[in-house]
PDB file of C-alpha atoms in Angstrom:
ATOM      1  CA  MET A   1       8.389  11.176 -12.791  1.00  0.00           C
ATOM      2  CA  GLY A   2       7.345   8.402 -15.041  1.00  0.00           C
ATOM      3  CA  LEU A   3       4.034   6.349 -14.799  1.00  0.00           C
ATOM      4  CA  ASP A   4       5.718   3.375 -13.369  1.00  0.00           C
ATOM      5  CA  ASP A   5       7.319   5.774 -10.665  1.00  0.00           C
ATOM      6  CA  ASP A   6       3.694   7.078 -10.070  1.00  0.00           C
ATOM      7  CA  ILE A   7       2.580   3.204  -9.593  1.00  0.00           C
ATOM      8  CA  ALA A   8       5.193   2.689  -7.034  1.00  0.00           C
ATOM      9  CA  ILE A   9       4.849   5.606  -4.860  1.00  0.00           C
ATOM     10  CA  LEU A  10       0.747   4.705  -5.028  1.00  0.00           C
ATOM     11  CA  SER A  11       1.517   0.974  -4.290  1.00  0.00           C
ATOM     12  CA  ALA A  12       3.143   1.942  -1.068  1.00  0.00           C
ATOM     13  CA  ALA A  13       0.617   4.150   0.055  1.00  0.00           C
ATOM     14  CA  PRO A  14      -1.926   2.931   2.708  1.00  0.00           C
ATOM     15  CA  LEU A  15      -5.374   1.527   1.106  1.00  0.00           C
ATOM     16  CA  PHE A  16      -3.864   1.348  -2.382  1.00  0.00           C
ATOM     17  CA  ARG A  17      -1.164  -1.361  -1.746  1.00  0.00           C
ATOM     18  CA  PHE A  18      -4.316  -3.856  -2.067  1.00  0.00           C
ATOM     19  CA  MET A  19      -4.487  -2.917  -5.663  1.00  0.00           C
ATOM     20  CA  GLY A  20      -2.983  -4.575  -8.531  1.00  0.00           C
ATOM     21  CA  ARG A  21      -0.862  -2.647 -11.487  1.00  0.00           C
ATOM     22  CA  ASP A  22      -3.658  -2.214 -13.975  1.00  0.00           C
ATOM     23  CA  ALA A  23      -6.054  -0.525 -10.963  1.00  0.00           C
ATOM     24  CA  LEU A  24      -3.027   1.569  -9.960  1.00  0.00           C
ATOM     25  CA  ARG A  25      -2.722   2.631 -13.638  1.00  0.00           C
ATOM     26  CA  LEU A  26      -6.109   3.810 -13.741  1.00  0.00           C
ATOM     27  CA  LEU A  27      -5.764   5.635 -10.859  1.00  0.00           C
ATOM     28  CA  CYS A  28      -2.348   7.353 -11.986  1.00  0.00           C
ATOM     29  CA  PHE A  29      -4.218   8.288 -15.371  1.00  0.00           C
ATOM     30  CA  ALA A  30      -7.480   9.536 -14.117  1.00  0.00           C
ATOM     31  CA  ALA A  31      -6.454  11.195 -10.979  1.00  0.00           C
ATOM     32  CA  GLU A  32      -5.537  14.902 -10.934  1.00  0.00           C
ATOM     33  CA  ARG A  33      -1.908  15.942 -10.314  1.00  0.00           C
ATOM     34  CA  ARG A  34      -1.148  18.792  -8.443  1.00  0.00           C
ATOM     35  CA  SER A  35       2.221  20.838  -8.212  1.00  0.00           C
ATOM     36  CA  LEU A  36       2.636  22.822  -5.104  1.00  0.00           C
ATOM     37  CA  ALA A  37       5.347  25.397  -4.164  1.00  0.00           C
ATOM     38  CA  ALA A  38       6.473  25.794  -0.463  1.00  0.00           C
ATOM     39  CA  GLY A  39       3.961  27.357   1.517  1.00  0.00           C
ATOM     40  CA  ASP A  40       0.897  26.796  -0.889  1.00  0.00           C
ATOM     41  CA  VAL A  41      -2.251  25.578   0.640  1.00  0.00           C
ATOM     42  CA  LEU A  42      -3.373  22.155  -0.444  1.00  0.00           C
ATOM     43  CA  TYR A  43      -6.766  22.611   1.500  1.00  0.00           C
ATOM     44  CA  ALA A  44      -7.983  24.730   3.900  1.00  0.00           C
ATOM     45  CA  ARG A  45      -9.916  24.091   7.374  1.00  0.00           C
ATOM     46  CA  ASP A  46     -13.610  23.667   6.759  1.00  0.00           C
ATOM     47  CA  GLU A  47     -13.232  23.291   3.068  1.00  0.00           C
ATOM     48  CA  ARG A  48     -15.316  21.075   1.246  1.00  0.00           C
ATOM     49  CA  ALA A  49     -13.484  17.392   0.760  1.00  0.00           C
ATOM     50  CA  ASP A  50     -13.709  16.511  -2.714  1.00  0.00           C
ATOM     51  CA  GLY A  51     -11.177  13.751  -2.431  1.00  0.00           C
ATOM     52  CA  GLY A  52      -7.997  12.051  -1.075  1.00  0.00           C
ATOM     53  CA  PHE A  53      -4.528  12.845  -1.845  1.00  0.00           C
ATOM     54  CA  VAL A  54      -1.576  10.765  -2.546  1.00  0.00           C
ATOM     55  CA  VAL A  55       1.813  12.550  -1.980  1.00  0.00           C
ATOM     56  CA  LEU A  56       4.121  11.790  -4.864  1.00  0.00           C
ATOM     57  CA  ALA A  57       7.144  14.075  -3.847  1.00  0.00           C
ATOM     58  CA  GLY A  58       8.145  16.721  -1.516  1.00  0.00           C
ATOM     59  CA  ALA A  59       6.268  16.859   1.995  1.00  0.00           C
ATOM     60  CA  ILE A  60       2.963  18.380   3.368  1.00  0.00           C
ATOM     61  CA  ALA A  61       2.422  19.540   6.499  1.00  0.00           C
ATOM     62  CA  VAL A  62      -1.116  18.951   8.115  1.00  0.00           C
ATOM     63  CA  ALA A  63      -2.017  20.933  10.744  1.00  0.00           C
ATOM     64  CA  PRO A  64      -3.498  19.598  14.040  1.00  0.00           C
ATOM     65  CA  ARG A  65      -7.321  19.854  14.356  1.00  0.00           C
ATOM     66  CA  ARG A  66      -6.778  21.626  17.691  1.00  0.00           C
ATOM     67  CA  ALA A  67      -4.624  24.680  18.326  1.00  0.00           C
ATOM     68  CA  GLY A  68      -1.309  24.298  19.857  1.00  0.00           C
ATOM     69  CA  GLY A  69      -0.244  20.669  18.662  1.00  0.00           C
ATOM     70  CA  GLU A  70       2.634  20.060  16.038  1.00  0.00           C
ATOM     71  CA  PRO A  71       1.777  19.424  12.179  1.00  0.00           C
ATOM     72  CA  VAL A  72       2.036  16.150  10.949  1.00  0.00           C
ATOM     73  CA  VAL A  73       4.413  15.976   7.903  1.00  0.00           C
ATOM     74  CA  ALA A  74       3.223  13.724   5.145  1.00  0.00           C
ATOM     75  CA  GLY A  75       5.962  12.484   2.615  1.00  0.00           C
ATOM     76  CA  PRO A  76       6.073  10.279  -0.584  1.00  0.00           C
ATOM     77  CA  SER A  77       3.469   7.659  -0.317  1.00  0.00           C
ATOM     78  CA  ALA A  78       1.464   9.544   2.090  1.00  0.00           C
ATOM     79  CA  LEU A  79      -2.463   9.310   2.162  1.00  0.00           C
ATOM     80  CA  ILE A  80      -4.056  12.409   3.209  1.00  0.00           C
ATOM     81  CA  GLY A  81      -7.927  12.558   3.583  1.00  0.00           C
ATOM     82  CA  ARG A  82      -8.615   8.521   3.404  1.00  0.00           C
ATOM     83  CA  LEU A  83     -12.026   9.149   4.301  1.00  0.00           C
ATOM     84  CA  SER A  84     -12.543  11.815   1.522  1.00  0.00           C
ATOM     85  CA  LEU A  85     -11.877   8.835  -0.879  1.00  0.00           C
ATOM     86  CA  PHE A  86     -15.145   7.644  -0.400  1.00  0.00           C
ATOM     87  CA  LEU A  87     -17.441  10.430   1.390  1.00  0.00           C
ATOM     88  CA  ARG A  88     -17.593  14.083   0.586  1.00  0.00           C
ATOM     89  CA  GLY A  89     -17.596  16.454   3.741  1.00  0.00           C
ATOM     90  CA  GLU A  90     -15.355  19.176   5.405  1.00  0.00           C
ATOM     91  CA  ARG A  91     -11.784  19.234   5.825  1.00  0.00           C
ATOM     92  CA  PRO A  92     -11.147  19.245   9.598  1.00  0.00           C
ATOM     93  CA  SER A  93      -7.720  20.977   9.249  1.00  0.00           C
ATOM     94  CA  GLU A  94      -5.316  22.574   6.835  1.00  0.00           C
ATOM     95  CA  ALA A  95      -2.870  21.222   4.931  1.00  0.00           C
ATOM     96  CA  ARG A  96       0.149  23.135   3.311  1.00  0.00           C
ATOM     97  CA  ALA A  97       3.105  22.134   1.337  1.00  0.00           C
ATOM     98  CA  SER A  98       6.336  22.577   3.475  1.00  0.00           C
ATOM     99  CA  VAL A  99       8.625  22.247   0.221  1.00  0.00           C
ATOM    100  CA  PRO A 100       7.758  22.442  -3.447  1.00  0.00           C
ATOM    101  CA  SER A 101       5.417  19.072  -3.565  1.00  0.00           C
ATOM    102  CA  GLU A 102       3.431  16.957  -5.889  1.00  0.00           C
ATOM    103  CA  VAL A 103       0.230  15.138  -5.137  1.00  0.00           C
ATOM    104  CA  LEU A 104      -2.323  13.117  -6.776  1.00  0.00           C
ATOM    105  CA  ARG A 105      -5.861  14.065  -5.952  1.00  0.00           C
ATOM    106  CA  ILE A 106      -8.416  10.674  -5.884  1.00  0.00           C
ATOM    107  CA  THR A 107     -12.131  11.860  -5.930  1.00  0.00           C
ATOM    108  CA  PRO A 108     -14.760   9.463  -4.454  1.00  0.00           C
ATOM    109  CA  THR A 109     -16.137   9.254  -7.866  1.00  0.00           C
ATOM    110  CA  LEU A 110     -12.853   7.812  -9.470  1.00  0.00           C
ATOM    111  CA  MET A 111     -12.463   5.460  -6.267  1.00  0.00           C
ATOM    112  CA  ARG A 112     -15.756   4.079  -6.786  1.00  0.00           C
ATOM    113  CA  ARG A 113     -15.074   3.617 -10.659  1.00  0.00           C
ATOM    114  CA  VAL A 114     -11.979   1.635  -9.702  1.00  0.00           C
ATOM    115  CA  LEU A 115     -13.296  -0.318  -6.938  1.00  0.00           C
ATOM    116  CA  GLN A 116     -16.028  -1.515  -9.280  1.00  0.00           C
ATOM    117  CA  GLU A 117     -13.741  -2.375 -12.019  1.00  0.00           C
ATOM    118  CA  PHE A 118     -11.541  -4.285  -9.675  1.00  0.00           C
ATOM    119  CA  PRO A 119     -13.553  -5.867  -7.023  1.00  0.00           C
ATOM    120  CA  ASP A 120     -10.898  -8.081  -5.490  1.00  0.00           C
ATOM    121  CA  ALA A 121      -9.328  -4.897  -4.441  1.00  0.00           C
ATOM    122  CA  ALA A 122     -12.582  -3.404  -3.073  1.00  0.00           C
ATOM    123  CA  ALA A 123     -12.945  -6.713  -1.040  1.00  0.00           C
ATOM    124  CA  ALA A 124      -9.514  -6.193   0.608  1.00  0.00           C
ATOM    125  CA  ILE A 125      -9.685  -2.537   0.993  1.00  0.00           C
ATOM    126  CA  GLU A 126     -13.382  -3.345   2.908  1.00  0.00           C
ATOM    127  CA  ALA A 127     -11.520  -5.943   5.170  1.00  0.00           C
ATOM    128  CA  ASP A 128      -8.464  -3.446   5.907  1.00  0.00           C
ATOM    129  CA  LEU A 129     -11.145  -0.616   6.874  1.00  0.00           C
ATOM    130  CA  THR A 130     -13.099  -3.010   8.950  1.00  0.00           C
ATOM    131  CA  GLU A 131     -10.130  -3.905  10.883  1.00  0.00           C
ATOM    132  CA  ASP A 132      -9.128  -0.451  11.550  1.00  0.00           C
ATOM    133  CA  LEU A 133     -13.234   0.249  12.625  1.00  0.00           C
ATOM    134  CA  VAL A 134     -12.769  -2.814  15.250  1.00  0.00           C
ATOM    135  CA  ALA A 135      -9.464  -1.475  16.498  1.00  0.00           C
ATOM    136  CA  PHE A 136     -10.857   1.923  17.091  1.00  0.00           C
ATOM    137  CA  THR A 137     -13.955   0.354  18.720  1.00  0.00           C
ATOM    138  CA  ARG A 138     -11.881  -1.551  20.777  1.00  0.00           C
ATOM    139  CA  ASP A 139      -9.670   1.379  21.829  1.00  0.00           C
ATOM    140  CA  LEU A 140     -13.262   3.271  22.560  1.00  0.00           C
ATOM    141  CA  ASP A 141     -13.965   0.653  25.063  1.00  0.00           C
ATOM    142  CA  GLY A 142     -10.727   0.741  26.573  1.00  0.00           C
ATOM    143  CA  VAL A 143     -11.196   4.725  27.625  1.00  0.00           C
ATOM    144  CA  ARG A 144     -15.009   4.045  28.528  1.00  0.00           C
ATOM    145  CA  PRO A 145     -14.369   3.397  32.169  1.00  0.00           C
ATOM    146  CA  ARG A 146     -12.688   7.094  32.394  1.00  0.00           C
ATOM    147  CA  PHE A 147     -15.860   8.420  31.398  1.00  0.00           C
ATOM    148  CA  GLU A 148     -18.423   6.579  33.406  1.00  0.00           C
ATOM    149  CA  GLY A 149     -19.329   7.182  36.902  1.00  0.00           C
ATOM    150  CA  PRO A 150     -18.373   4.700  39.906  1.00  0.00           C
TER     151      PRO A 150
END
């Protein structure tokens, strides 16, 4: 894949769609590329989270947080570990390549650098994350009556 292909895939990923071509180019150049064979572990449950991943090619199966559920399969342009773009923590699940795959790893340090250099993108991402948080809060308010007594 060439740089234009990587930029196109990245621009279709959640959050990165708010970035212009120059910001995406910086991400593509500065991020770490990882190639995985089918069955390779991208990250393990409880491992230290050191960034988020954008799937460039292939498919990554992300195990459910609780046993018994079906894994979520992430294909090209999927963003895995959105919060890990901003914060370091522990991975709540395991991610493994279903087929030969390639991902771009974006660390919090790199993300901060890009957002500092491109404040318009930072403002758009902040607005999108705020909207997600408002929707999440609204959803929590909707289920609150189930947990409160009569």
